[in-house]
JSON list of C-alpha atoms in Angstrom, two decimals:
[
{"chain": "A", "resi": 29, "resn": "UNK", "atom": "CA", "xyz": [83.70, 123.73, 88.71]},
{"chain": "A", "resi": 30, "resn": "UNK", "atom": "CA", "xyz": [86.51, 121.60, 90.41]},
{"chain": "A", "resi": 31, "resn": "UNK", "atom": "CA", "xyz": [90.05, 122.05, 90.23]},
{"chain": "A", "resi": 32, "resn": "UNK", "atom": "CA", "xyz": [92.27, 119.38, 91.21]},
{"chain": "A", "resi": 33, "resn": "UNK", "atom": "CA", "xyz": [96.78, 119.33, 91.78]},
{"chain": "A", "resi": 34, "resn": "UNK", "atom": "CA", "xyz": [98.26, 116.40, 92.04]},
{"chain": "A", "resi": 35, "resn": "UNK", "atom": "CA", "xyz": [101.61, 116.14, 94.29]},
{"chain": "A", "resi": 36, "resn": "UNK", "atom": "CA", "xyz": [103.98, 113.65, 95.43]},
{"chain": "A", "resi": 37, "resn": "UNK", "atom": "CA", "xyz": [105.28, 111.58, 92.56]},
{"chain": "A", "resi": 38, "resn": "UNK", "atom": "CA", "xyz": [108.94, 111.28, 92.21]},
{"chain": "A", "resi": 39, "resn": "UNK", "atom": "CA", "xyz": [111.78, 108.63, 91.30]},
{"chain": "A", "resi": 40, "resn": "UNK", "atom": "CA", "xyz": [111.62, 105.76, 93.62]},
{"chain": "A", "resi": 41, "resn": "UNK", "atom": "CA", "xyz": [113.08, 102.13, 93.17]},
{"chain": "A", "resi": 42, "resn": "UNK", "atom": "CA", "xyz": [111.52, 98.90, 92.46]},
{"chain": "A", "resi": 43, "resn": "UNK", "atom": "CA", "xyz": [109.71, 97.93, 95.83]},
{"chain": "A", "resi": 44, "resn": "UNK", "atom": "CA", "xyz": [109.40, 100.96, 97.43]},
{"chain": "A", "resi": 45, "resn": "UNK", "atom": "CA", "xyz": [106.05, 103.47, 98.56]},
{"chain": "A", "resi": 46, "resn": "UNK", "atom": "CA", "xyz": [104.86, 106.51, 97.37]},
{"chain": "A", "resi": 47, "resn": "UNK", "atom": "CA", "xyz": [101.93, 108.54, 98.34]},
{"chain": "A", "resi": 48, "resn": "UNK", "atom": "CA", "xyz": [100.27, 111.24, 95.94]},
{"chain": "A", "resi": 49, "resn": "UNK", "atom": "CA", "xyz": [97.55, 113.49, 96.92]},
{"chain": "A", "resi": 50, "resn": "UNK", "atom": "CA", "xyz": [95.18, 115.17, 94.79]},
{"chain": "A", "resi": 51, "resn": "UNK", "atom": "CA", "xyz": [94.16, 118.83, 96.19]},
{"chain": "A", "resi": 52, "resn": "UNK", "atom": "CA", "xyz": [90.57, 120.10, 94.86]},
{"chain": "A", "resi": 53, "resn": "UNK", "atom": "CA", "xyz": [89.02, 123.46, 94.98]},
{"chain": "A", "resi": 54, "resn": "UNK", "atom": "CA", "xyz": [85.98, 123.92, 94.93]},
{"chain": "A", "resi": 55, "resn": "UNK", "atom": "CA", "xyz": [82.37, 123.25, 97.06]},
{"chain": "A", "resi": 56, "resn": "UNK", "atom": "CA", "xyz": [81.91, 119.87, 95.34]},
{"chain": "A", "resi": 57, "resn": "UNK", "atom": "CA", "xyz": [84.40, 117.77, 96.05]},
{"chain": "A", "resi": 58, "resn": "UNK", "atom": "CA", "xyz": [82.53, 115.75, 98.96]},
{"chain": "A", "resi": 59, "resn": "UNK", "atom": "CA", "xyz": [79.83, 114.67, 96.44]},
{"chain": "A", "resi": 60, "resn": "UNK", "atom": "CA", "xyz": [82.23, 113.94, 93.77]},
{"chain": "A", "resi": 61, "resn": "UNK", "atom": "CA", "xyz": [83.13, 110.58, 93.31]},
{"chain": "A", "resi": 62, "resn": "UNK", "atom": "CA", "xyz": [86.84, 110.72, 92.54]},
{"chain": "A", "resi": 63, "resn": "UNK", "atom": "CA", "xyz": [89.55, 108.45, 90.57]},
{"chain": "A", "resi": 64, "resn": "UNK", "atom": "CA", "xyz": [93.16, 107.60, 89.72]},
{"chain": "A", "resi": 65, "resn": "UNK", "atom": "CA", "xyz": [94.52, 107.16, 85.90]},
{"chain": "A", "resi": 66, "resn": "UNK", "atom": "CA", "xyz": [97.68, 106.67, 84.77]},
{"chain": "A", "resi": 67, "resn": "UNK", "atom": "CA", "xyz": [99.76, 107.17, 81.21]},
{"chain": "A", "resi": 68, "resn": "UNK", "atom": "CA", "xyz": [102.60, 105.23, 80.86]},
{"chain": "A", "resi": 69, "resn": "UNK", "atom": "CA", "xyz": [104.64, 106.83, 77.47]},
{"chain": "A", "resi": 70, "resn": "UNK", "atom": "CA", "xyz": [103.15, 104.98, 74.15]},
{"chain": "A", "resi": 71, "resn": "UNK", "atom": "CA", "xyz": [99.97, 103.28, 75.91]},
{"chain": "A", "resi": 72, "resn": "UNK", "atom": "CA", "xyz": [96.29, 104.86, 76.44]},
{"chain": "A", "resi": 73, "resn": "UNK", "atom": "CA", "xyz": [95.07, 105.88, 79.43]},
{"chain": "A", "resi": 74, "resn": "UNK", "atom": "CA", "xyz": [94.68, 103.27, 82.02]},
{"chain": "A", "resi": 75, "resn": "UNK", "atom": "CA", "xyz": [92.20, 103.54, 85.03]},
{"chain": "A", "resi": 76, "resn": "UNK", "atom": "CA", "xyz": [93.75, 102.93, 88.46]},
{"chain": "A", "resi": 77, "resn": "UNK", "atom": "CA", "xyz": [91.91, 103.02, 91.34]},
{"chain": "A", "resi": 78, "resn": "UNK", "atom": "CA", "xyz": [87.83, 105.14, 92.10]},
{"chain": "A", "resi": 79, "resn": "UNK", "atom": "CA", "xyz": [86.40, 105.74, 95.69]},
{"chain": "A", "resi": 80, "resn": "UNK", "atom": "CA", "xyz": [82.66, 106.62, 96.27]},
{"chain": "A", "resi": 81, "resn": "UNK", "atom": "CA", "xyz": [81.84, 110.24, 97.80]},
{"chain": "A", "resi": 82, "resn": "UNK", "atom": "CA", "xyz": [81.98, 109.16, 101.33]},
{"chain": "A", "resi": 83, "resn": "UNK", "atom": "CA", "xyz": [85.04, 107.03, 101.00]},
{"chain": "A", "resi": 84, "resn": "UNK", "atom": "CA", "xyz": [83.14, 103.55, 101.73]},
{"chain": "A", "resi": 85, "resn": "UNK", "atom": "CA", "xyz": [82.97, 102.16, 98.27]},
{"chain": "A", "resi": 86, "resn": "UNK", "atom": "CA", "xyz": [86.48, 101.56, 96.62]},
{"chain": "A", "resi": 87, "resn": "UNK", "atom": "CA", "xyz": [87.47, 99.85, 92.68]},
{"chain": "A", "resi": 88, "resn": "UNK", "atom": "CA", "xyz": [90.79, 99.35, 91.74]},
{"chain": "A", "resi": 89, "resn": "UNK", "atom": "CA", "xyz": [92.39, 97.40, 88.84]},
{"chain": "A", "resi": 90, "resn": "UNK", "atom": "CA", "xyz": [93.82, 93.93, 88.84]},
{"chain": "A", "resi": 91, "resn": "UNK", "atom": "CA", "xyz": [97.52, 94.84, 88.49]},
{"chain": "A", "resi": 92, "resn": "UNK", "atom": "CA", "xyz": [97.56, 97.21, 91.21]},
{"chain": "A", "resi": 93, "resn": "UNK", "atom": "CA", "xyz": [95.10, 95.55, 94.04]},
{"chain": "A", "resi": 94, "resn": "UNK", "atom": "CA", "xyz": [97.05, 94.83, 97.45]},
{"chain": "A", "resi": 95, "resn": "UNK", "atom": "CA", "xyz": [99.67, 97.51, 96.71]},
{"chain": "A", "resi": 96, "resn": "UNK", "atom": "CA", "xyz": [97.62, 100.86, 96.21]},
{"chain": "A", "resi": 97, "resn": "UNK", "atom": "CA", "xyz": [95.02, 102.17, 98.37]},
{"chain": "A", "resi": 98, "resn": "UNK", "atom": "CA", "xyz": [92.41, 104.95, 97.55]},
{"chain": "A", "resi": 99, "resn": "UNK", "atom": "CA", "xyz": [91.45, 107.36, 100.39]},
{"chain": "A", "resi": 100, "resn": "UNK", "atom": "CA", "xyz": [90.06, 111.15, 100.67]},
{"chain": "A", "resi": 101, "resn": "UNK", "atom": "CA", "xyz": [89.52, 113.38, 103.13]},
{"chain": "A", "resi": 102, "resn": "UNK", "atom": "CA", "xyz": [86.73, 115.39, 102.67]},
{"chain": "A", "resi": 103, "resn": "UNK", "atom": "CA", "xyz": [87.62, 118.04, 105.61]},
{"chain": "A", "resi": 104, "resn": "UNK", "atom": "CA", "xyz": [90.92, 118.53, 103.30]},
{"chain": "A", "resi": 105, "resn": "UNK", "atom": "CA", "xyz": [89.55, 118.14, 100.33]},
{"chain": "A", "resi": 106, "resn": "UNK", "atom": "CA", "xyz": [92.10, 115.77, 99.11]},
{"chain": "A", "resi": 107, "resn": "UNK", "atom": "CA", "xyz": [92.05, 112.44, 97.67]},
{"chain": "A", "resi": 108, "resn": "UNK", "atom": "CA", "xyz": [95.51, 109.80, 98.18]},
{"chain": "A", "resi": 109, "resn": "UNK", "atom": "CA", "xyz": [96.90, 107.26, 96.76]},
{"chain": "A", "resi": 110, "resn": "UNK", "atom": "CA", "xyz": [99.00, 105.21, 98.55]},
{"chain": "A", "resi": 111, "resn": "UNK", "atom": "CA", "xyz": [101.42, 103.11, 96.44]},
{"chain": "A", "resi": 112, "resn": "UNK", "atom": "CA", "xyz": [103.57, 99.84, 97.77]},
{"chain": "A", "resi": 113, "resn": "UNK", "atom": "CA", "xyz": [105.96, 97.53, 96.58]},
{"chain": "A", "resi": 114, "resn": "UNK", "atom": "CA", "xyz": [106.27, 99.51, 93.53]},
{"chain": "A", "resi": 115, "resn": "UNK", "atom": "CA", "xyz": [107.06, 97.96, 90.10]},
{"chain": "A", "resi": 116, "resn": "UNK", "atom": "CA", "xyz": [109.01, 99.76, 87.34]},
{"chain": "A", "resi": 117, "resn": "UNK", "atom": "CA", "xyz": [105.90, 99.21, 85.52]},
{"chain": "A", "resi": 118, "resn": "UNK", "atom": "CA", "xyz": [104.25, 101.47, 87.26]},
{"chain": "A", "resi": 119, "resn": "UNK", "atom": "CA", "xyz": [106.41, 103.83, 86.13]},
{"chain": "A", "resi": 120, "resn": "UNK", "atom": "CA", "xyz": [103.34, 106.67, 84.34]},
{"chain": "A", "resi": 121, "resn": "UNK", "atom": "CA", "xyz": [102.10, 110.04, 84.57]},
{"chain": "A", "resi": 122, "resn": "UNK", "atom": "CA", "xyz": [99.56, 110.04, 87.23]},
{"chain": "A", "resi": 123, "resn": "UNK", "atom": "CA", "xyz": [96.22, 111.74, 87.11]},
{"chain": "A", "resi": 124, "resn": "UNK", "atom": "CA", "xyz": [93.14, 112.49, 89.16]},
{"chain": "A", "resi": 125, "resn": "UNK", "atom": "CA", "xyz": [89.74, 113.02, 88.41]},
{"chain": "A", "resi": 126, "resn": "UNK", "atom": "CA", "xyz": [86.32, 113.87, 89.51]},
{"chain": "A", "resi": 127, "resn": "UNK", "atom": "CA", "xyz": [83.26, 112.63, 88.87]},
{"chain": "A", "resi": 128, "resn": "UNK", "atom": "CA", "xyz": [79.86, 115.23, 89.18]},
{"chain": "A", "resi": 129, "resn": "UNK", "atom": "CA", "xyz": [76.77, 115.02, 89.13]},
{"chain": "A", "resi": 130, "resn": "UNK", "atom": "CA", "xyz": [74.90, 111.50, 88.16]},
{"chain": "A", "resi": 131, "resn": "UNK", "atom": "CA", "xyz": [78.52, 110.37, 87.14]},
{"chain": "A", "resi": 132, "resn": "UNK", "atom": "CA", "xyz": [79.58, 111.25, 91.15]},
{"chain": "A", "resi": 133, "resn": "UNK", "atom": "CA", "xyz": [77.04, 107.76, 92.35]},
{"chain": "A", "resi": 134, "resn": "UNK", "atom": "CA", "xyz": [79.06, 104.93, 90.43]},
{"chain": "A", "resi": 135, "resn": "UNK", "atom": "CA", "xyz": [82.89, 103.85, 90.68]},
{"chain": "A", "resi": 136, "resn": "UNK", "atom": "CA", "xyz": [83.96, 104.93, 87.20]},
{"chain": "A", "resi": 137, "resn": "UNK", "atom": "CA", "xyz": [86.76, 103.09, 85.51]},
{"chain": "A", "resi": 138, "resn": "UNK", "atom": "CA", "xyz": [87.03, 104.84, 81.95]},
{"chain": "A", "resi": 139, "resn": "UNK", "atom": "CA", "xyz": [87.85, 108.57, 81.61]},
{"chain": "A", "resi": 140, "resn": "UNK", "atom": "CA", "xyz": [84.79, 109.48, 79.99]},
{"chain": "A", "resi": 141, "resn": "UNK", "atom": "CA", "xyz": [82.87, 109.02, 83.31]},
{"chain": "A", "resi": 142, "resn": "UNK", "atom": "CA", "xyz": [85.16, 112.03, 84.77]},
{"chain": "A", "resi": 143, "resn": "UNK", "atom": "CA", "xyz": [83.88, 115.84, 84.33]},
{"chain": "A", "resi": 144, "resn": "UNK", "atom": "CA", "xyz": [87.20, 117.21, 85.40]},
{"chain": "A", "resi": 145, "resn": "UNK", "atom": "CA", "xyz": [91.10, 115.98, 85.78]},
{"chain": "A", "resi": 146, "resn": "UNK", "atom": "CA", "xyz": [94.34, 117.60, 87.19]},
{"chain": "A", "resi": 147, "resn": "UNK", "atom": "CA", "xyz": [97.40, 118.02, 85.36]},
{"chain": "A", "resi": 148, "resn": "UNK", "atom": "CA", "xyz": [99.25, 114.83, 86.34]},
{"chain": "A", "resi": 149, "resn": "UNK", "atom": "CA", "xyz": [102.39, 113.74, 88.14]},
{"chain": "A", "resi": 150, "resn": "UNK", "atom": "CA", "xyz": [105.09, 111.78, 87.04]},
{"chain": "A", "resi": 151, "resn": "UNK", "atom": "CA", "xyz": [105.66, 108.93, 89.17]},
{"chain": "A", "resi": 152, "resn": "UNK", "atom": "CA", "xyz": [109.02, 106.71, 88.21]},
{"chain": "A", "resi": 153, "resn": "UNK", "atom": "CA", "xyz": [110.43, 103.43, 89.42]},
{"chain": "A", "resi": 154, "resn": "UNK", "atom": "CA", "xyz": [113.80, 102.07, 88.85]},
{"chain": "A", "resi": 155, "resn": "UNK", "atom": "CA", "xyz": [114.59, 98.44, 88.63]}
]
């Protein structure tokens, strides 16, 4: 069993950084793959970013590749994503989620492929 607590979103304005971390209890983390989803009101959920276990493989989607960046730290059993140049449509409920198991040795992208998922944090950016 792994839970995960996202922190960090907030308001920001259009062009500016944000960095949310992802907190996991747990033994597993460090062979969970782990990824990034977001919710923007009225629209599904949209797949954001996926790292490997060990941090070396890393998937992102088009609209957000050369602004966000995917890390964890396994010591802290935490998982980041760095946000740039921020758009106001960006603007979502952001979750994360691990992957176990078999699902922990690809780079999901839809939330089926994710065993468990935080409760979210609203990130928001003003034009």
């Amino acid at each position: 069993q792994v839970q995960l607590v996202e922190s960090g979103g907030g308001l920001v304005q259009a062009g500016g950084s944000l960095r949310l971390s992802c907190a996991a209890s747990g033994r597993t983390f460090s062979s969970s793959a782990m990824g990034w989803f977001r919710q923007a009101p009225g629209k599904e959920h949209e797949f954001v970013a996926s790292i490997s276990r060990g941090g070396g493989g890393r998937y992102y989607t088009n609209s957000v590749k050369g602004r966000f960046t995917i890390s964890r730290d396994n010591a802290k059993n935490t998982v980041y994503l760095h946000m740039n140049t921020l758009k106001p449509d960006d603007t979502a409920v952001y979750y994360c989620a691990a992957a176990a198991g078999r699902r922990a040795l690809a780079l999901g992208t839809f939330a089926r492929e994710y065993d468990y998922w935080g409760q979210g944090t609203q990130v928001t950016v003003s034009s």
